[in-house]
Amino acid sequence: MSIIRIDGGRRLYGTVSVHGAKNSVLPIMAAALLACGETVIHNCPNLSDVDAATRILVHLGCIVNREGAKVYVDSKTLTRSDIPHELMREMRSSVIFLGAIMARLGEAVLSLPGGCELGPRPIDLHLSALRAMGAEIDEEGGNIVCKAKSLKGCRINLAFPSVGATENVMLAAAKCAGTTIITNAACEPEIWDLQSYMRRLGIKVHGAGTSIITIEGCGQKGNTEHWVIPDRIVAATYMACAASSGGMIELTNVYPGHILAVTETLEEMGCEIKTGSDTILINADKPRKAVKPIITKPYPGFPTDAQPPVMAASLTADGTTVFVENIFENRYRHVAELRRMGADIKTEGRVAIVSGVKKLHGAPITSTDLRGGASLLVAALGAEGITEISGVAHIDRGYDDITGVLESLGADILKFD
Ligand code: EPZ
């Protein structure tokens, strides 16, 4: 089991090229089932979640090859409509294959997805939408069995702008008779990226980025290529690293517009931020100060995935910062670990109150989930002394070689088994 060891207190300097977005490439790998041909996905990060999606595609009968940051998915040979429990458990995004399999084969058998434990993560919105499109769904013995002679386009109003449910409906609607209109849809940039991939396949879909998305079911062209958008949460994490350790880093291959809520918060914290069309320069040499309450919301609000890393950057800021986590019920599991480093954090339900301390100290700590793990890295970079982080597998799910990147920026960091 890997461990990451950091000797903190070194300022970071240098340039980071931000890799492709995990939360975009995973639904696009599922959407490749719609192609009935070969999809070439460019800017694909090297992540264990991408490997898990590859295992699902191969199990379903597809041919998947990888060359560096390029992944080739040939779904002509799709033969199966079931995903075994052990593959479903590996990540939350496994549930996104449901819509694509239903669109291609009209039947699917799977179970509840796995993924980060952030409190209850039901899929009721996914299933009720598919039922509204005409699917018969039986939930028996831990299995979810879906069947539909033909899915029909209809109006789907989501009770909550769920990212996953929006993606599943977009995929299920791609081949069905008639038009599907999703209202109260999620507006995340990853939804926009899925739309642009579907359009490359010739699917008439529009409205992504707004709360109303329209999909006209139709046939698709076979082969296509897609360039995945940069990972805005990875970018936010590296900026939090700079804020925590001090120093100055430049991010390239990033869309500043996708993380405005985070850059504005870090500027308020005292960081100097300059943006270009696809670059962000953050100078964090000045001491940080506490900011107004950070309230997580669906996009374009403050992203819940950036809450843990930005919290870690606020631990030694002068003053008190309040966090309100509105998206997930239990997304403060990193707090107990940060307290081991001397952080002063009080939590009450969805609220966390961070009182800035003069300095943090190194400690042996454990990563509890993906972004929680990232927050431990951020804190350790600014702490005095040695920190050893276990549970690194969580971090590998969403960050491509983060220890190598931080080392290139001057951190004293080592990953070992
Ligand atoms: C996506 O998860 C992301 N994952 C998450 O990132 C991210 O935190 C989340 O969106 C919110 O932005 C991927 O894209 C793979 P939701 P998803 O459906 O689709 C409730 C990371 O760190 N809900 O928008 O699962 C749900 O319980 C991960 O990269 C229902 O009640 O998120 C949650 O409270 C973590 N019923 C809220 O909605 C449903 O059927 C948001 O969930 C679906 C969701």
Short mmCIF file of C-alpha atoms and ligand atoms in Angstrom, two decimals:
data_model
loop_
_atom_site.label_atom_id
_atom_site.label_comp_id
_atom_site.label_asym_id
_atom_site.label_seq_id
_atom_site.Cartn_x
_atom_site.Cartn_y
_atom_site.Cartn_z
CA MET A 1 0.00 0.00 0.00
CA SER A 2 1.51 3.33 -1.06
CA ILE A 3 2.42 6.11 1.33
CA ILE A 4 3.13 9.74 0.45
CA ARG A 5 5.74 11.44 2.63
CA ILE A 6 6.07 15.22 2.62
CA ASP A 7 8.59 17.38 4.43
CA GLY A 8 6.61 20.60 4.45
CA GLY A 9 7.43 24.29 4.53
CA ARG A 10 8.94 24.67 1.05
CA ARG A 11 7.45 27.29 -1.27
CA LEU A 12 6.35 26.03 -4.67
CA TYR A 13 7.54 27.55 -7.94
CA GLY A 14 7.06 26.49 -11.55
CA THR A 15 4.51 25.51 -14.19
CA VAL A 16 1.84 22.78 -14.16
CA SER A 17 0.03 21.57 -17.27
CA VAL A 18 -3.46 20.63 -16.07
CA HIS A 19 -4.58 17.19 -17.22
CA GLY A 20 -7.92 16.19 -18.70
CA ALA A 21 -11.02 16.12 -16.48
CA LYS A 22 -11.88 12.86 -14.70
CA ASN A 23 -15.54 13.86 -14.42
CA SER A 24 -15.64 14.48 -18.15
CA VAL A 25 -13.68 11.53 -19.53
CA LEU A 26 -15.70 8.96 -17.53
CA PRO A 27 -19.15 9.88 -18.97
CA ILE A 28 -17.54 10.21 -22.42
CA MET A 29 -16.12 6.67 -22.15
CA ALA A 30 -19.68 5.52 -21.37
CA ALA A 31 -21.05 7.61 -24.25
CA ALA A 32 -18.62 5.88 -26.61
CA LEU A 33 -21.10 2.97 -26.52
CA LEU A 34 -23.45 5.16 -28.59
CA ALA A 35 -20.93 5.36 -31.42
CA CYS A 36 -21.18 1.82 -32.82
CA GLY A 37 -17.65 2.57 -34.05
CA GLU A 38 -14.31 3.84 -32.82
CA THR A 39 -13.91 6.87 -30.57
CA VAL A 40 -10.48 8.38 -30.00
CA ILE A 41 -10.38 10.29 -26.70
CA HIS A 42 -7.51 12.79 -26.43
CA ASN A 43 -6.17 14.43 -23.22
CA CYS A 44 -7.27 11.38 -21.21
CA PRO A 45 -5.67 11.40 -17.72
CA ASN A 46 -3.91 8.37 -16.26
CA LEU A 47 -6.23 7.58 -13.34
CA SER A 48 -7.43 4.41 -11.63
CA ASP A 49 -11.05 5.49 -12.35
CA VAL A 50 -10.22 5.53 -16.07
CA ASP A 51 -8.84 2.00 -15.69
CA ALA A 52 -12.09 0.99 -13.95
CA ALA A 53 -14.16 2.42 -16.84
CA THR A 54 -11.91 0.53 -19.27
CA ARG A 55 -12.60 -2.72 -17.41
CA ILE A 56 -16.35 -2.10 -17.73
CA LEU A 57 -16.09 -1.39 -21.49
CA VAL A 58 -13.99 -4.53 -22.06
CA HIS A 59 -16.44 -6.61 -19.99
CA LEU A 60 -19.27 -5.31 -22.23
CA GLY A 61 -17.35 -6.54 -25.30
CA CYS A 62 -15.67 -3.32 -26.48
CA ILE A 63 -12.04 -3.05 -27.59
CA VAL A 64 -10.07 -0.43 -25.65
CA ASN A 65 -6.46 0.61 -26.29
CA ARG A 66 -4.35 3.35 -24.79
CA GLU A 67 -1.36 5.27 -26.17
CA GLY A 68 -0.19 7.88 -23.70
CA ALA A 69 -3.03 10.40 -23.23
CA LYS A 70 -5.03 8.87 -26.11
CA VAL A 71 -7.65 6.18 -25.49
CA TYR A 72 -9.29 4.27 -28.35
CA VAL A 73 -12.71 2.77 -27.65
CA ASP A 74 -14.26 0.55 -30.33
CA SER A 75 -17.86 -0.24 -29.36
CA LYS A 76 -18.85 -2.06 -32.56
CA THR A 77 -18.37 -5.31 -30.66
CA LEU A 78 -20.62 -4.41 -27.71
CA THR A 79 -22.33 -7.71 -26.82
CA ARG A 80 -23.26 -7.62 -23.11
CA SER A 81 -25.73 -5.45 -21.17
CA ASP A 82 -24.74 -6.42 -17.64
CA ILE A 83 -22.09 -4.91 -15.34
CA PRO A 84 -21.00 -7.17 -12.48
CA HIS A 85 -21.22 -5.96 -8.90
CA GLU A 86 -17.44 -5.82 -8.38
CA LEU A 87 -17.01 -3.43 -11.36
CA MET A 88 -19.98 -1.29 -10.26
CA ARG A 89 -18.52 -0.89 -6.78
CA GLU A 90 -15.23 0.57 -8.05
CA MET A 91 -16.63 4.05 -8.73
CA ARG A 92 -19.75 6.23 -8.83
CA SER A 93 -19.48 6.82 -12.59
CA SER A 94 -20.23 3.17 -13.34
CA VAL A 95 -23.91 4.14 -13.11
CA ILE A 96 -23.51 6.42 -16.16
CA PHE A 97 -23.15 3.33 -18.35
CA LEU A 98 -26.85 2.61 -17.65
CA GLY A 99 -28.17 5.30 -20.02
CA ALA A 100 -25.74 4.35 -22.81
CA ILE A 101 -26.42 0.60 -22.56
CA MET A 102 -30.19 1.21 -22.56
CA ALA A 103 -29.85 3.44 -25.63
CA ARG A 104 -27.83 0.77 -27.51
CA LEU A 105 -29.44 -2.47 -26.31
CA GLY A 106 -32.75 -1.58 -24.62
CA GLU A 107 -31.85 -3.57 -21.53
CA ALA A 108 -29.31 -3.38 -18.72
CA VAL A 109 -28.49 -5.21 -15.50
CA LEU A 110 -26.33 -3.53 -12.88
CA SER A 111 -26.20 -2.76 -9.17
CA LEU A 112 -25.72 0.32 -7.01
CA PRO A 113 -22.49 2.20 -7.83
CA GLY A 114 -19.55 2.66 -5.47
CA GLY A 115 -17.35 5.77 -5.22
CA CYS A 116 -16.40 8.22 -2.46
CA GLU A 117 -18.42 7.82 0.72
CA LEU A 118 -19.79 11.32 1.15
CA GLY A 119 -23.08 10.39 2.82
CA PRO A 120 -26.14 8.94 1.06
CA ARG A 121 -25.74 8.94 -2.76
CA PRO A 122 -29.00 7.46 -4.10
CA ILE A 123 -29.73 7.07 -7.84
CA ASP A 124 -33.49 7.63 -7.54
CA LEU A 125 -33.39 10.57 -9.99
CA HIS A 126 -31.61 8.41 -12.59
CA LEU A 127 -34.17 5.59 -12.28
CA SER A 128 -37.28 7.78 -12.16
CA ALA A 129 -36.14 9.56 -15.32
CA LEU A 130 -35.62 6.26 -17.16
CA ARG A 131 -39.02 5.06 -15.97
CA ALA A 132 -40.57 8.26 -17.36
CA MET A 133 -38.92 7.42 -20.71
CA GLY A 134 -40.67 4.06 -20.67
CA ALA A 135 -38.17 1.72 -19.02
CA GLU A 136 -39.40 -1.06 -16.75
CA ILE A 137 -37.04 -1.24 -13.77
CA ASP A 138 -36.97 -3.98 -11.14
CA GLU A 139 -34.69 -3.70 -8.15
CA GLU A 140 -34.24 -7.22 -6.82
CA GLY A 141 -31.49 -8.91 -4.81
CA GLY A 142 -29.17 -5.91 -5.10
CA ASN A 143 -29.59 -5.93 -8.87
CA ILE A 144 -31.23 -3.24 -10.97
CA VAL A 145 -32.84 -4.83 -14.04
CA CYS A 146 -33.93 -2.35 -16.74
CA LYS A 147 -35.85 -3.18 -19.90
CA ALA A 148 -37.49 -1.09 -22.60
CA LYS A 149 -38.84 -2.17 -26.02
CA SER A 150 -38.10 1.41 -27.06
CA LEU A 151 -37.39 4.44 -24.90
CA LYS A 152 -39.54 7.49 -25.71
CA GLY A 153 -38.54 11.13 -25.59
CA CYS A 154 -40.36 13.14 -22.90
CA ARG A 155 -39.99 16.03 -20.46
CA ILE A 156 -37.83 15.22 -17.45
CA ASN A 157 -37.81 17.72 -14.59
CA LEU A 158 -35.00 16.86 -12.16
CA ALA A 159 -35.83 17.50 -8.51
CA PHE A 160 -32.14 18.42 -8.04
CA PRO A 161 -29.63 19.42 -10.79
CA SER A 162 -27.80 16.12 -10.40
CA VAL A 163 -24.70 15.82 -12.62
CA GLY A 164 -24.99 12.06 -12.97
CA ALA A 165 -28.74 11.99 -13.60
CA THR A 166 -28.43 14.72 -16.26
CA GLU A 167 -25.69 12.70 -18.02
CA ASN A 168 -27.65 9.43 -17.84
CA VAL A 169 -30.77 11.00 -19.36
CA MET A 170 -28.72 12.65 -22.14
CA LEU A 171 -27.25 9.24 -23.06
CA ALA A 172 -30.53 7.30 -22.79
CA ALA A 173 -32.27 9.93 -24.95
CA ALA A 174 -29.67 9.74 -27.74
CA LYS A 175 -31.36 6.95 -29.66
CA CYS A 176 -34.95 7.08 -28.46
CA ALA A 177 -37.99 8.04 -30.50
CA GLY A 178 -38.84 11.74 -30.21
CA THR A 179 -37.41 14.64 -28.23
CA THR A 180 -36.34 14.66 -24.59
CA ILE A 181 -36.27 17.92 -22.63
CA ILE A 182 -34.44 17.96 -19.30
CA THR A 183 -35.36 20.86 -17.01
CA ASN A 184 -33.42 21.82 -13.85
CA ALA A 185 -30.48 20.08 -15.51
CA ALA A 186 -26.95 20.28 -14.09
CA CYS A 187 -24.86 23.06 -15.72
CA GLU A 188 -21.36 21.78 -14.93
CA PRO A 189 -18.70 22.19 -17.68
CA GLU A 190 -18.47 18.40 -17.89
CA ILE A 191 -22.09 18.33 -19.13
CA TRP A 192 -21.11 20.77 -21.88
CA ASP A 193 -18.18 18.51 -22.80
CA LEU A 194 -20.48 15.47 -23.02
CA GLN A 195 -22.79 17.46 -25.30
CA SER A 196 -19.91 18.39 -27.61
CA TYR A 197 -18.87 14.72 -27.85
CA MET A 198 -22.46 13.66 -28.60
CA ARG A 199 -22.64 16.31 -31.30
CA ARG A 200 -19.51 14.90 -32.92
CA LEU A 201 -21.53 11.68 -33.22
CA GLY A 202 -24.24 13.61 -35.03
CA ILE A 203 -26.68 13.67 -32.09
CA LYS A 204 -28.91 16.76 -31.98
CA VAL A 205 -28.42 17.96 -28.41
CA HIS A 206 -28.33 21.51 -27.16
CA GLY A 207 -28.67 23.65 -24.06
CA ALA A 208 -25.79 22.16 -22.01
CA GLY A 209 -24.47 24.77 -19.62
CA THR A 210 -28.05 25.97 -19.05
CA SER A 211 -30.74 24.30 -16.94
CA ILE A 212 -32.72 23.17 -20.02
CA ILE A 213 -31.19 20.52 -22.28
CA THR A 214 -32.94 19.15 -25.39
CA ILE A 215 -32.01 15.87 -27.10
CA GLU A 216 -33.54 14.61 -30.36
CA GLY A 217 -33.07 10.86 -30.55
CA CYS A 218 -31.50 9.83 -33.87
CA GLY A 219 -28.99 7.48 -35.53
CA GLN A 220 -25.25 8.12 -35.09
CA LYS A 221 -22.12 8.19 -37.19
CA GLY A 222 -19.50 5.55 -36.27
CA ASN A 223 -16.01 6.94 -35.76
CA THR A 224 -15.06 10.17 -34.07
CA GLU A 225 -12.43 11.96 -31.97
CA HIS A 226 -12.82 14.11 -28.86
CA TRP A 227 -10.52 16.34 -26.79
CA VAL A 228 -11.44 16.26 -23.10
CA ILE A 229 -11.63 19.60 -21.23
CA PRO A 230 -9.07 20.39 -18.51
CA ASP A 231 -9.84 19.25 -14.96
CA ARG A 232 -11.05 22.34 -13.07
CA ILE A 233 -10.84 20.59 -9.69
CA VAL A 234 -7.24 19.52 -10.32
CA ALA A 235 -6.49 23.17 -11.19
CA ALA A 236 -8.22 24.32 -7.99
CA THR A 237 -6.17 21.79 -6.00
CA TYR A 238 -2.83 23.01 -7.37
CA MET A 239 -3.83 26.60 -6.61
CA ALA A 240 -4.67 25.54 -3.05
CA CYS A 241 -1.22 23.90 -2.84
CA ALA A 242 0.39 27.23 -3.78
CA ALA A 243 -1.80 29.12 -1.30
CA SER A 244 -0.88 26.68 1.49
CA SER A 245 2.88 26.58 0.90
CA GLY A 246 3.40 30.10 -0.46
CA GLY A 247 5.28 30.54 -3.72
CA MET A 248 4.14 31.16 -7.27
CA ILE A 249 2.91 28.66 -9.85
CA GLU A 250 1.51 28.94 -13.36
CA LEU A 251 -1.20 26.57 -14.57
CA THR A 252 -1.40 25.93 -18.32
CA ASN A 253 -4.04 24.05 -20.37
CA VAL A 254 -6.74 25.31 -18.01
CA TYR A 255 -10.02 27.20 -18.55
CA PRO A 256 -10.06 30.01 -15.96
CA GLY A 257 -13.77 30.55 -16.58
CA HIS A 258 -14.53 27.08 -15.20
CA ILE A 259 -13.18 27.89 -11.71
CA LEU A 260 -14.12 31.53 -11.13
CA ALA A 261 -15.69 30.77 -7.74
CA VAL A 262 -12.37 29.28 -6.55
CA THR A 263 -10.06 31.96 -7.99
CA GLU A 264 -12.25 34.69 -6.46
CA THR A 265 -12.04 32.98 -3.06
CA LEU A 266 -8.25 32.59 -3.22
CA GLU A 267 -7.90 36.25 -4.30
CA GLU A 268 -9.99 37.26 -1.29
CA MET A 269 -7.64 35.09 0.81
CA GLY A 270 -4.75 37.30 -0.35
CA CYS A 271 -3.37 35.47 -3.37
CA GLU A 272 -2.54 37.44 -6.50
CA ILE A 273 -4.10 35.78 -9.55
CA LYS A 274 -3.58 36.63 -13.21
CA THR A 275 -5.45 34.75 -15.90
CA GLY A 276 -4.90 34.31 -19.65
CA SER A 277 -7.13 32.47 -22.15
CA ASP A 278 -5.82 29.08 -20.96
CA THR A 279 -3.44 29.99 -18.14
CA ILE A 280 -3.68 30.98 -14.47
CA LEU A 281 -0.75 32.50 -12.56
CA ILE A 282 -1.11 32.42 -8.76
CA ASN A 283 1.29 34.29 -6.49
CA ALA A 284 0.80 33.32 -2.86
CA ASP A 285 3.73 35.04 -1.23
CA LYS A 286 1.59 37.27 0.97
CA PRO A 287 0.12 35.96 4.28
CA ARG A 288 -3.43 34.66 3.88
CA LYS A 289 -6.48 36.02 5.59
CA ALA A 290 -9.85 34.45 6.29
CA VAL A 291 -12.64 34.95 3.75
CA LYS A 292 -16.42 35.27 3.80
CA PRO A 293 -18.36 31.99 4.18
CA ILE A 294 -17.67 29.39 1.50
CA ILE A 295 -20.99 27.80 0.52
CA THR A 296 -20.92 24.88 -1.90
CA LYS A 297 -23.53 24.94 -4.68
CA PRO A 298 -24.19 23.38 -8.08
CA TYR A 299 -22.19 25.04 -10.89
CA PRO A 300 -21.46 27.95 -11.29
CA GLY A 301 -21.51 28.10 -7.47
CA PHE A 302 -18.49 27.10 -5.35
CA PRO A 303 -17.72 23.47 -6.29
CA THR A 304 -18.13 20.90 -3.52
CA ASP A 305 -15.06 19.04 -4.89
CA ALA A 306 -12.88 22.09 -4.18
CA GLN A 307 -14.16 22.45 -0.60
CA PRO A 308 -11.61 20.08 1.03
CA PRO A 309 -8.47 21.45 -0.72
CA VAL A 310 -9.52 25.09 -0.21
CA MET A 311 -10.32 24.35 3.45
CA ALA A 312 -6.76 23.09 3.84
CA ALA A 313 -5.46 26.39 2.39
CA SER A 314 -7.52 28.34 4.96
CA LEU A 315 -6.17 26.51 8.04
CA THR A 316 -3.34 29.00 8.68
CA ALA A 317 -5.15 32.07 7.32
CA ASP A 318 -5.58 34.95 9.77
CA GLY A 319 -9.15 34.81 11.15
CA THR A 320 -12.16 32.48 10.93
CA THR A 321 -13.57 30.91 7.76
CA VAL A 322 -16.99 29.24 7.70
CA PHE A 323 -17.79 26.42 5.25
CA VAL A 324 -21.32 25.24 4.40
CA GLU A 325 -21.44 21.95 2.47
CA ASN A 326 -24.80 21.89 0.64
CA ILE A 327 -24.21 19.08 -1.85
CA PHE A 328 -23.17 16.10 0.28
CA GLU A 329 -24.27 15.23 3.80
CA ASN A 330 -20.95 13.87 5.01
CA ARG A 331 -18.10 15.69 3.25
CA TYR A 332 -15.97 16.61 6.27
CA ARG A 333 -14.26 13.27 6.80
CA HIS A 334 -10.89 14.95 6.15
CA VAL A 335 -11.42 17.26 9.16
CA ALA A 336 -10.38 14.72 11.80
CA GLU A 337 -7.13 14.10 9.91
CA LEU A 338 -6.41 17.83 9.54
CA ARG A 339 -6.92 18.24 13.30
CA ARG A 340 -4.06 15.73 13.81
CA MET A 341 -1.85 18.37 12.16
CA GLY A 342 -2.95 21.02 14.63
CA ALA A 343 -5.84 22.52 12.66
CA ASP A 344 -8.63 24.20 14.65
CA ILE A 345 -11.89 23.11 12.98
CA LYS A 346 -15.34 22.73 14.57
CA THR A 347 -18.06 20.96 12.61
CA GLU A 348 -21.81 20.86 13.16
CA GLY A 349 -23.77 19.00 10.50
CA ARG A 350 -23.09 20.71 7.15
CA VAL A 351 -21.18 23.63 8.74
CA ALA A 352 -17.46 23.72 9.48
CA ILE A 353 -15.78 26.64 11.28
CA VAL A 354 -12.06 27.00 10.64
CA SER A 355 -10.12 29.22 13.08
CA GLY A 356 -6.74 30.05 11.56
CA VAL A 357 -3.70 28.79 13.51
CA LYS A 358 -0.13 30.13 13.31
CA LYS A 359 1.26 26.89 11.90
CA LEU A 360 0.51 23.23 11.27
CA HIS A 361 2.82 20.33 12.09
CA GLY A 362 3.47 17.08 10.23
CA ALA A 363 1.68 13.88 11.36
CA PRO A 364 0.77 10.37 10.13
CA ILE A 365 -2.67 10.78 8.56
CA THR A 366 -5.08 8.80 6.36
CA SER A 367 -6.90 9.81 3.19
CA THR A 368 -10.63 8.98 3.50
CA ASP A 369 -11.77 9.90 -0.02
CA LEU A 370 -10.47 11.55 -3.20
CA ARG A 371 -10.77 15.28 -2.42
CA GLY A 372 -10.27 14.68 1.30
CA GLY A 373 -6.95 13.08 0.34
CA ALA A 374 -6.06 16.13 -1.74
CA SER A 375 -6.73 18.40 1.26
CA LEU A 376 -4.19 16.42 3.32
CA LEU A 377 -1.56 16.97 0.62
CA VAL A 378 -2.34 20.70 0.56
CA ALA A 379 -2.05 20.99 4.37
CA ALA A 380 1.15 18.92 4.52
CA LEU A 381 2.91 21.19 1.99
CA GLY A 382 2.46 24.16 4.35
CA ALA A 383 3.12 22.26 7.59
CA GLU A 384 6.37 22.08 9.56
CA GLY A 385 8.00 18.69 9.57
CA ILE A 386 7.17 15.30 8.09
CA THR A 387 3.69 14.13 7.17
CA GLU A 388 2.96 10.58 6.02
CA ILE A 389 -0.32 10.05 4.15
CA SER A 390 -1.82 6.56 3.78
CA GLY A 391 -4.94 5.60 1.80
CA VAL A 392 -3.22 7.00 -1.29
CA ALA A 393 -5.40 4.89 -3.61
CA HIS A 394 -8.17 7.44 -3.07
CA ILE A 395 -5.92 10.22 -4.42
CA ASP A 396 -4.83 8.17 -7.46
CA ARG A 397 -8.46 7.96 -8.54
CA GLY A 398 -8.49 11.63 -9.54
CA TYR A 399 -4.95 13.03 -9.75
CA ASP A 400 -2.48 11.97 -12.44
CA ASP A 401 1.02 11.73 -10.87
CA ILE A 402 0.38 14.52 -8.32
CA THR A 403 3.53 13.64 -6.32
CA GLY A 404 5.69 13.94 -9.48
CA VAL A 405 4.12 17.30 -10.32
CA LEU A 406 4.57 18.67 -6.78
CA GLU A 407 8.19 17.47 -6.75
CA SER A 408 8.78 19.36 -10.04
CA LEU A 409 7.48 22.49 -8.25
CA GLY A 410 10.06 22.09 -5.47
CA ALA A 411 8.15 20.13 -2.85
CA ASP A 412 10.08 17.59 -0.73
CA ILE A 413 7.71 14.74 -1.48
CA LEU A 414 8.06 11.01 -1.99
CA LYS A 415 5.59 8.24 -2.81
CA PHE A 416 6.68 4.75 -1.78
CA ASP A 417 5.17 1.32 -1.16
C1 EPZ B 1 -20.65 14.27 -9.68
O1 EPZ B 1 -21.14 13.24 -8.82
C2 EPZ B 1 -19.13 14.21 -9.54
N1 EPZ B 1 -18.67 12.89 -9.91
C3 EPZ B 1 -18.74 14.47 -8.08
O2 EPZ B 1 -17.31 14.52 -8.01
C4 EPZ B 1 -19.27 15.83 -7.68
O3 EPZ B 1 -19.02 16.03 -6.32
C5 EPZ B 1 -20.80 15.88 -7.91
O4 EPZ B 1 -21.11 15.57 -9.28
C6 EPZ B 1 -21.37 17.26 -7.63
O5 EPZ B 1 -20.74 18.22 -8.37
C7 EPZ B 1 -18.54 12.61 -11.22
O6 EPZ B 1 -18.84 13.40 -12.11
C8 EPZ B 1 -18.02 11.25 -11.54
P1 EPZ B 1 -24.86 14.49 -8.24
P2 EPZ B 1 -22.67 12.76 -8.89
O7 EPZ B 1 -25.71 13.44 -8.85
O8 EPZ B 1 -23.10 12.72 -10.30
C9 EPZ B 1 -28.05 13.77 -4.72
C10 EPZ B 1 -15.15 13.94 -7.26
O9 EPZ B 1 -14.56 14.20 -6.20
N2 EPZ B 1 -28.71 12.83 -5.66
O10 EPZ B 1 -24.85 15.83 -8.83
O11 EPZ B 1 -22.81 11.56 -8.07
C11 EPZ B 1 -26.72 13.21 -4.22
O12 EPZ B 1 -26.88 12.33 -3.15
C12 EPZ B 1 -16.63 13.52 -7.22
O13 EPZ B 1 -14.63 13.99 -8.38
C13 EPZ B 1 -29.90 12.24 -5.29
O14 EPZ B 1 -30.43 12.49 -4.20
O15 EPZ B 1 -23.36 13.98 -8.13
C14 EPZ B 1 -25.96 14.46 -3.85
O16 EPZ B 1 -26.29 14.85 -2.57
C15 EPZ B 1 -17.16 13.34 -5.84
N3 EPZ B 1 -30.47 11.35 -6.15
C16 EPZ B 1 -26.47 15.47 -4.87
O17 EPZ B 1 -27.69 14.97 -5.40
C17 EPZ B 1 -29.91 11.04 -7.37
O18 EPZ B 1 -30.47 10.22 -8.12
C18 EPZ B 1 -25.47 15.73 -6.01
O19 EPZ B 1 -25.23 14.54 -6.67
C19 EPZ B 1 -28.70 11.66 -7.73
C20 EPZ B 1 -28.10 12.55 -6.86
#
